[in-house]
PDB file of C-alpha atoms in Angstrom:
ATOM      1  CA  ASN C 125     190.329 125.872  39.303  1.00  0.00           C
ATOM      2  CA  MET C 126     186.902 127.046  40.456  1.00  0.00           C
ATOM      3  CA  VAL C 127     187.777 130.649  39.579  1.00  0.00           C
ATOM      4  CA  GLU C 128     190.500 132.276  37.520  1.00  0.00           C
ATOM      5  CA  GLN C 129     191.799 135.799  37.060  1.00  0.00           C
ATOM      6  CA  THR C 130     191.663 137.370  33.629  1.00  0.00           C
ATOM      7  CA  GLU C 131     194.237 139.651  32.053  1.00  0.00           C
ATOM      8  CA  THR C 132     192.215 142.658  33.195  1.00  0.00           C
ATOM      9  CA  GLY C 133     192.442 141.565  36.828  1.00  0.00           C
ATOM     10  CA  GLN C 134     188.800 140.518  37.026  1.00  0.00           C
ATOM     11  CA  TYR C 135     187.702 137.062  38.124  1.00  0.00           C
ATOM     12  CA  GLN C 136     185.560 134.545  36.299  1.00  0.00           C
ATOM     13  CA  LEU C 137     184.566 130.896  36.684  1.00  0.00           C
ATOM     14  CA  GLY C 138     187.484 128.571  36.102  1.00  0.00           C
ATOM     15  CA  PRO C 139     187.795 125.352  34.080  1.00  0.00           C
ATOM     16  CA  PHE C 140     186.685 123.071  36.909  1.00  0.00           C
ATOM     17  CA  ALA C 141     183.522 125.108  37.452  1.00  0.00           C
ATOM     18  CA  LEU C 142     182.847 124.877  33.709  1.00  0.00           C
ATOM     19  CA  TRP C 143     183.362 121.114  33.824  1.00  0.00           C
ATOM     20  CA  LEU C 144     180.912 120.799  36.717  1.00  0.00           C
ATOM     21  CA  GLY C 145     178.307 122.829  34.837  1.00  0.00           C
ATOM     22  CA  LEU C 146     178.662 120.793  31.651  1.00  0.00           C
ATOM     23  CA  THR C 147     178.451 117.551  33.606  1.00  0.00           C
ATOM     24  CA  ARG C 148     175.186 118.640  35.188  1.00  0.00           C
ATOM     25  CA  LEU C 149     173.748 119.649  31.814  1.00  0.00           C
ATOM     26  CA  ARG C 150     174.676 116.308  30.253  1.00  0.00           C
ATOM     27  CA  ASN C 151     172.984 114.432  33.090  1.00  0.00           C
ATOM     28  CA  GLN C 152     169.790 116.481  32.921  1.00  0.00           C
ATOM     29  CA  ASN C 153     166.942 114.685  31.177  1.00  0.00           C
ATOM     30  CA  ALA C 154     164.036 116.862  30.062  1.00  0.00           C
ATOM     31  CA  TYR C 155     161.476 114.055  30.134  1.00  0.00           C
ATOM     32  CA  ARG C 156     162.558 112.771  33.551  1.00  0.00           C
ATOM     33  CA  GLU C 157     162.530 116.249  35.062  1.00  0.00           C
ATOM     34  CA  THR C 158     159.112 117.052  33.591  1.00  0.00           C
ATOM     35  CA  LEU C 159     157.666 113.730  34.696  1.00  0.00           C
ATOM     36  CA  ARG C 160     158.808 114.369  38.252  1.00  0.00           C
ATOM     37  CA  ARG C 161     157.101 117.758  38.439  1.00  0.00           C
ATOM     38  CA  VAL C 162     153.922 117.283  36.407  1.00  0.00           C
ATOM     39  CA  PRO C 163     151.771 115.597  39.097  1.00  0.00           C
ATOM     40  CA  ALA C 164     151.984 118.690  41.298  1.00  0.00           C
ATOM     41  CA  LEU C 165     151.025 120.924  38.366  1.00  0.00           C
ATOM     42  CA  ALA C 166     148.001 118.793  37.482  1.00  0.00           C
ATOM     43  CA  GLU C 167     146.857 118.700  41.099  1.00  0.00           C
ATOM     44  CA  GLU C 168     147.299 122.445  41.496  1.00  0.00           C
ATOM     45  CA  LEU C 169     145.318 123.274  38.346  1.00  0.00           C
ATOM     46  CA  GLY C 170     142.820 120.419  38.629  1.00  0.00           C
ATOM     47  CA  LEU C 171     143.356 119.677  34.928  1.00  0.00           C
ATOM     48  CA  MET C 172     144.811 116.946  32.746  1.00  0.00           C
ATOM     49  CA  VAL C 173     148.453 117.548  31.806  1.00  0.00           C
ATOM     50  CA  ALA C 174     150.041 115.823  28.808  1.00  0.00           C
ATOM     51  CA  ILE C 175     153.731 115.588  27.928  1.00  0.00           C
ATOM     52  CA  SER C 176     154.464 115.263  24.208  1.00  0.00           C
ATOM     53  CA  VAL C 177     157.607 114.870  22.127  1.00  0.00           C
ATOM     54  CA  TRP C 178     158.147 115.049  18.375  1.00  0.00           C
ATOM     55  CA  GLY C 179     158.082 111.494  17.029  1.00  0.00           C
ATOM     56  CA  LEU C 180     158.025 109.767  13.658  1.00  0.00           C
ATOM     57  CA  HIS C 181     154.345 110.632  13.223  1.00  0.00           C
ATOM     58  CA  GLY C 182     154.401 114.118  14.713  1.00  0.00           C
ATOM     59  CA  PRO C 183     153.576 115.280  18.267  1.00  0.00           C
ATOM     60  CA  THR C 184     153.436 112.060  20.277  1.00  0.00           C
ATOM     61  CA  ILE C 185     151.955 111.770  23.776  1.00  0.00           C
ATOM     62  CA  VAL C 186     154.423 110.109  26.140  1.00  0.00           C
ATOM     63  CA  TYR C 187     152.758 110.767  29.499  1.00  0.00           C
ATOM     64  CA  ILE C 188     149.394 111.899  30.867  1.00  0.00           C
ATOM     65  CA  GLU C 189     148.641 113.040  34.398  1.00  0.00           C
ATOM     66  CA  GLU C 190     144.923 112.684  35.072  1.00  0.00           C
ATOM     67  CA  THR C 191     142.907 114.452  37.733  1.00  0.00           C
ATOM     68  CA  ALA C 192     139.567 113.817  39.377  1.00  0.00           C
ATOM     69  CA  ALA C 193     137.921 115.982  36.717  1.00  0.00           C
ATOM     70  CA  ARG C 194     138.512 113.499  33.900  1.00  0.00           C
ATOM     71  CA  ILE C 195     137.572 114.506  30.381  1.00  0.00           C
ATOM     72  CA  HIS C 196     136.249 112.310  27.596  1.00  0.00           C
ATOM     73  CA  SER C 197     138.668 112.663  24.709  1.00  0.00           C
ATOM     74  CA  ASN C 198     140.971 110.527  22.618  1.00  0.00           C
ATOM     75  CA  VAL C 199     144.065 111.740  24.490  1.00  0.00           C
ATOM     76  CA  ALA C 200     146.091 108.634  25.336  1.00  0.00           C
ATOM     77  CA  VAL C 201     149.735 107.702  25.800  1.00  0.00           C
ATOM     78  CA  GLY C 202     151.167 106.687  22.435  1.00  0.00           C
ATOM     79  CA  GLY C 203     148.615 108.751  20.556  1.00  0.00           C
ATOM     80  CA  THR C 204     149.450 111.750  18.425  1.00  0.00           C
ATOM     81  CA  PHE C 205     148.248 115.325  18.157  1.00  0.00           C
ATOM     82  CA  MET C 206     147.605 116.863  14.753  1.00  0.00           C
ATOM     83  CA  VAL C 207     150.044 119.675  13.985  1.00  0.00           C
ATOM     84  CA  THR C 208     147.540 122.008  12.359  1.00  0.00           C
ATOM     85  CA  MET C 209     144.625 121.649  14.763  1.00  0.00           C
ATOM     86  CA  THR C 210     146.013 121.383  18.292  1.00  0.00           C
ATOM     87  CA  ALA C 211     147.821 123.677  20.702  1.00  0.00           C
ATOM     88  CA  THR C 212     150.568 121.060  21.067  1.00  0.00           C
ATOM     89  CA  GLY C 213     151.028 120.722  17.332  1.00  0.00           C
ATOM     90  CA  LYS C 214     151.326 124.472  16.853  1.00  0.00           C
ATOM     91  CA  ILE C 215     153.999 124.655  19.560  1.00  0.00           C
ATOM     92  CA  PHE C 216     156.154 122.163  17.675  1.00  0.00           C
ATOM     93  CA  ALA C 217     155.469 123.955  14.393  1.00  0.00           C
ATOM     94  CA  ALA C 218     156.559 127.213  16.029  1.00  0.00           C
ATOM     95  CA  PHE C 219     159.816 126.000  17.578  1.00  0.00           C
ATOM     96  CA  LEU C 220     161.064 123.090  15.484  1.00  0.00           C
ATOM     97  CA  PRO C 221     162.799 123.672  12.139  1.00  0.00           C
ATOM     98  CA  LYS C 222     160.267 124.034   9.346  1.00  0.00           C
ATOM     99  CA  SER C 223     162.005 121.246   7.453  1.00  0.00           C
ATOM    100  CA  THR C 224     161.017 118.891  10.284  1.00  0.00           C
ATOM    101  CA  THR C 225     157.355 119.815  10.593  1.00  0.00           C
ATOM    102  CA  GLU C 226     156.400 120.988   7.101  1.00  0.00           C
ATOM    103  CA  PRO C 227     155.943 117.552   5.458  1.00  0.00           C
ATOM    104  CA  LEU C 228     153.286 116.622   8.020  1.00  0.00           C
ATOM    105  CA  VAL C 229     151.759 120.099   7.901  1.00  0.00           C
ATOM    106  CA  ARG C 230     151.396 119.880   4.113  1.00  0.00           C
ATOM    107  CA  ALA C 231     149.915 116.393   4.380  1.00  0.00           C
ATOM    108  CA  GLU C 232     147.311 117.579   6.899  1.00  0.00           C
ATOM    109  CA  LEU C 233     146.432 120.752   5.003  1.00  0.00           C
ATOM    110  CA  GLN C 234     146.031 118.847   1.739  1.00  0.00           C
ATOM    111  CA  GLY C 235     143.988 116.102   3.351  1.00  0.00           C
ATOM    112  CA  ILE C 236     146.602 113.430   2.628  1.00  0.00           C
ATOM    113  CA  GLU C 237     146.822 112.877   6.375  1.00  0.00           C
ATOM    114  CA  PRO C 238     143.139 112.626   7.378  1.00  0.00           C
ATOM    115  CA  SER C 239     141.794 114.451  10.405  1.00  0.00           C
ATOM    116  CA  LEU C 240     141.908 112.359  13.568  1.00  0.00           C
ATOM    117  CA  TYR C 241     138.808 114.110  14.802  1.00  0.00           C
ATOM    118  CA  GLY C 242     136.447 113.794  11.847  1.00  0.00           C
ATOM    119  CA  ILE C 243     136.004 117.544  11.435  1.00  0.00           C
ATOM    120  CA  PRO C 244     137.019 119.918   8.616  1.00  0.00           C
ATOM    121  CA  MET C 245     140.654 120.986   8.546  1.00  0.00           C
ATOM    122  CA  VAL C 246     141.734 124.489   9.509  1.00  0.00           C
ATOM    123  CA  ASP C 247     142.646 126.726   6.598  1.00  0.00           C
ATOM    124  CA  GLU C 248     146.335 127.385   5.970  1.00  0.00           C
ATOM    125  CA  ALA C 249     146.261 131.156   6.551  1.00  0.00           C
ATOM    126  CA  THR C 250     144.722 130.669  10.005  1.00  0.00           C
ATOM    127  CA  PHE C 251     147.234 127.975  10.884  1.00  0.00           C
ATOM    128  CA  ARG C 252     150.245 130.079   9.835  1.00  0.00           C
ATOM    129  CA  LYS C 253     148.939 133.040  11.810  1.00  0.00           C
ATOM    130  CA  GLU C 254     148.467 130.937  14.934  1.00  0.00           C
ATOM    131  CA  VAL C 255     151.952 129.421  14.631  1.00  0.00           C
ATOM    132  CA  ALA C 256     153.490 132.889  14.289  1.00  0.00           C
ATOM    133  CA  SER C 257     151.590 133.951  17.412  1.00  0.00           C
ATOM    134  CA  ALA C 258     152.826 130.883  19.333  1.00  0.00           C
ATOM    135  CA  CYS C 259     156.399 131.645  18.299  1.00  0.00           C
ATOM    136  CA  LYS C 260     156.086 135.231  19.510  1.00  0.00           C
ATOM    137  CA  LYS C 261     154.198 134.567  22.746  1.00  0.00           C
ATOM    138  CA  GLY C 262     155.735 131.242  23.752  1.00  0.00           C
ATOM    139  CA  TYR C 263     152.456 129.351  24.081  1.00  0.00           C
ATOM    140  CA  SER C 264     149.442 128.216  22.078  1.00  0.00           C
ATOM    141  CA  ILE C 265     145.766 128.092  23.023  1.00  0.00           C
ATOM    142  CA  THR C 266     142.897 126.186  21.403  1.00  0.00           C
ATOM    143  CA  ARG C 267     139.277 126.689  22.433  1.00  0.00           C
ATOM    144  CA  ASP C 268     136.685 123.988  21.661  1.00  0.00           C
ATOM    145  CA  ALA C 269     139.069 122.573  19.075  1.00  0.00           C
ATOM    146  CA  PRO C 270     139.683 120.122  17.686  1.00  0.00           C
ATOM    147  CA  ILE C 271     137.221 118.504  20.118  1.00  0.00           C
ATOM    148  CA  PRO C 272     134.120 120.602  20.937  1.00  0.00           C
ATOM    149  CA  GLY C 273     133.870 121.266  24.658  1.00  0.00           C
ATOM    150  CA  VAL C 274     137.579 120.633  25.270  1.00  0.00           C
ATOM    151  CA  SER C 275     140.253 123.334  25.284  1.00  0.00           C
ATOM    152  CA  ALA C 276     143.998 123.375  25.854  1.00  0.00           C
ATOM    153  CA  ILE C 277     147.091 125.476  26.502  1.00  0.00           C
ATOM    154  CA  ALA C 278     150.532 124.243  25.425  1.00  0.00           C
ATOM    155  CA  ALA C 279     154.025 125.589  26.097  1.00  0.00           C
ATOM    156  CA  PRO C 280     157.522 124.377  25.147  1.00  0.00           C
ATOM    157  CA  VAL C 281     160.437 123.157  27.245  1.00  0.00           C
ATOM    158  CA  PHE C 282     163.925 123.930  25.882  1.00  0.00           C
ATOM    159  CA  ASP C 283     167.335 122.496  26.740  1.00  0.00           C
ATOM    160  CA  HIS C 284     170.675 124.296  27.125  1.00  0.00           C
ATOM    161  CA  THR C 285     171.151 124.368  23.338  1.00  0.00           C
ATOM    162  CA  GLY C 286     167.873 126.230  22.838  1.00  0.00           C
ATOM    163  CA  ILE C 287     166.193 123.247  21.158  1.00  0.00           C
ATOM    164  CA  ILE C 288     162.641 122.328  22.114  1.00  0.00           C
ATOM    165  CA  GLN C 289     162.630 118.981  23.908  1.00  0.00           C
ATOM    166  CA  LEU C 290     158.949 118.550  24.629  1.00  0.00           C
ATOM    167  CA  SER C 291     155.624 120.291  25.048  1.00  0.00           C
ATOM    168  CA  VAL C 292     153.570 120.471  28.231  1.00  0.00           C
ATOM    169  CA  THR C 293     149.847 120.765  27.528  1.00  0.00           C
ATOM    170  CA  VAL C 294     147.095 121.544  30.018  1.00  0.00           C
ATOM    171  CA  ILE C 295     143.742 120.142  28.861  1.00  0.00           C
ATOM    172  CA  GLY C 296     140.269 120.527  30.313  1.00  0.00           C
ATOM    173  CA  PRO C 297     136.581 121.186  29.714  1.00  0.00           C
ATOM    174  CA  THR C 298     136.103 124.577  28.100  1.00  0.00           C
ATOM    175  CA  ASN C 299     133.728 125.712  30.835  1.00  0.00           C
ATOM    176  CA  TYR C 300     136.344 124.857  33.459  1.00  0.00           C
ATOM    177  CA  ILE C 301     139.771 125.731  32.091  1.00  0.00           C
ATOM    178  CA  ASP C 302     140.736 129.418  32.269  1.00  0.00           C
ATOM    179  CA  LEU C 303     142.109 130.443  28.865  1.00  0.00           C
ATOM    180  CA  ALA C 304     142.599 134.124  29.687  1.00  0.00           C
ATOM    181  CA  GLU C 305     146.070 135.397  28.808  1.00  0.00           C
ATOM    182  CA  ASP C 306     146.305 137.044  32.235  1.00  0.00           C
ATOM    183  CA  GLY C 307     144.636 134.119  33.994  1.00  0.00           C
ATOM    184  CA  PRO C 308     146.245 131.860  36.609  1.00  0.00           C
ATOM    185  CA  CYS C 309     146.248 128.742  34.406  1.00  0.00           C
ATOM    186  CA  LEU C 310     148.388 130.216  31.632  1.00  0.00           C
ATOM    187  CA  LYS C 311     150.631 132.039  34.093  1.00  0.00           C
ATOM    188  CA  ARG C 312     151.262 128.851  36.053  1.00  0.00           C
ATOM    189  CA  LEU C 313     152.002 126.807  32.925  1.00  0.00           C
ATOM    190  CA  ILE C 314     154.479 129.395  31.625  1.00  0.00           C
ATOM    191  CA  GLU C 315     156.126 129.545  35.037  1.00  0.00           C
ATOM    192  CA  PHE C 316     156.338 125.735  35.067  1.00  0.00           C
ATOM    193  CA  THR C 317     157.910 125.392  31.600  1.00  0.00           C
ATOM    194  CA  SER C 318     160.205 128.384  32.122  1.00  0.00           C
ATOM    195  CA  ASP C 319     161.538 126.906  35.371  1.00  0.00           C
ATOM    196  CA  LEU C 320     162.086 123.566  33.654  1.00  0.00           C
ATOM    197  CA  SER C 321     163.909 125.141  30.720  1.00  0.00           C
ATOM    198  CA  ARG C 322     166.080 127.203  33.050  1.00  0.00           C
ATOM    199  CA  ASP C 323     167.001 124.125  35.082  1.00  0.00           C
ATOM    200  CA  LEU C 324     167.957 122.392  31.833  1.00  0.00           C
ATOM    201  CA  GLY C 325     170.365 125.233  31.127  1.00  0.00           C
ATOM    202  CA  HIS C 326     168.273 127.255  28.701  1.00  0.00           C
ATOM    203  CA  ILE C 327     168.977 130.968  28.599  1.00  0.00           C
ATOM    204  CA  PRO C 328     166.121 132.785  26.837  1.00  0.00           C
ATOM    205  CA  PRO C 329     167.073 135.467  24.313  1.00  0.00           C
ATOM    206  CA  ALA C 330     167.051 139.045  25.551  1.00  0.00           C
TER     207      ALA C 330
END
């Protein structure tokens, strides 16, 4: 039952092969797989790497891999990223259903949900434009924002159903992190998240 012959005489994977594949997918855990691989990424880039999931209060940090080049910021496990002002938040806004993210987005834009960073909120037009760009490119970049002197690049990890499971964010001092779109930092992060998504069974659209 590993292979079977179709009516046209061609061969394809059989029911047992399908069962094996589905079993592997069910046993794959996005967080566990990311956690296992993140230390090597942080060491390679020499930058902080944060893993975030969408929680009750928005993008929630569930793991941080520090490096020798520590940065002074309020990034801590259990903390949250603002949707409208961070690379991580824009990734979730780009790839989660709007019905999930929009209540928090509206609250932040209207000032109902106060800024965690004590600085003026981004305007809505800029935010929508940046989310559209993240959706198209598959990553989001923030420079000196929301914390001056600290920049970040975030990218999503998808499962076999095409749903975003988490965001991987590389964070570092602006004068140290390479934010160039053709730079090694972004290329390595995209390679990292793409490999993870593929191993979780995600097949990107053509």
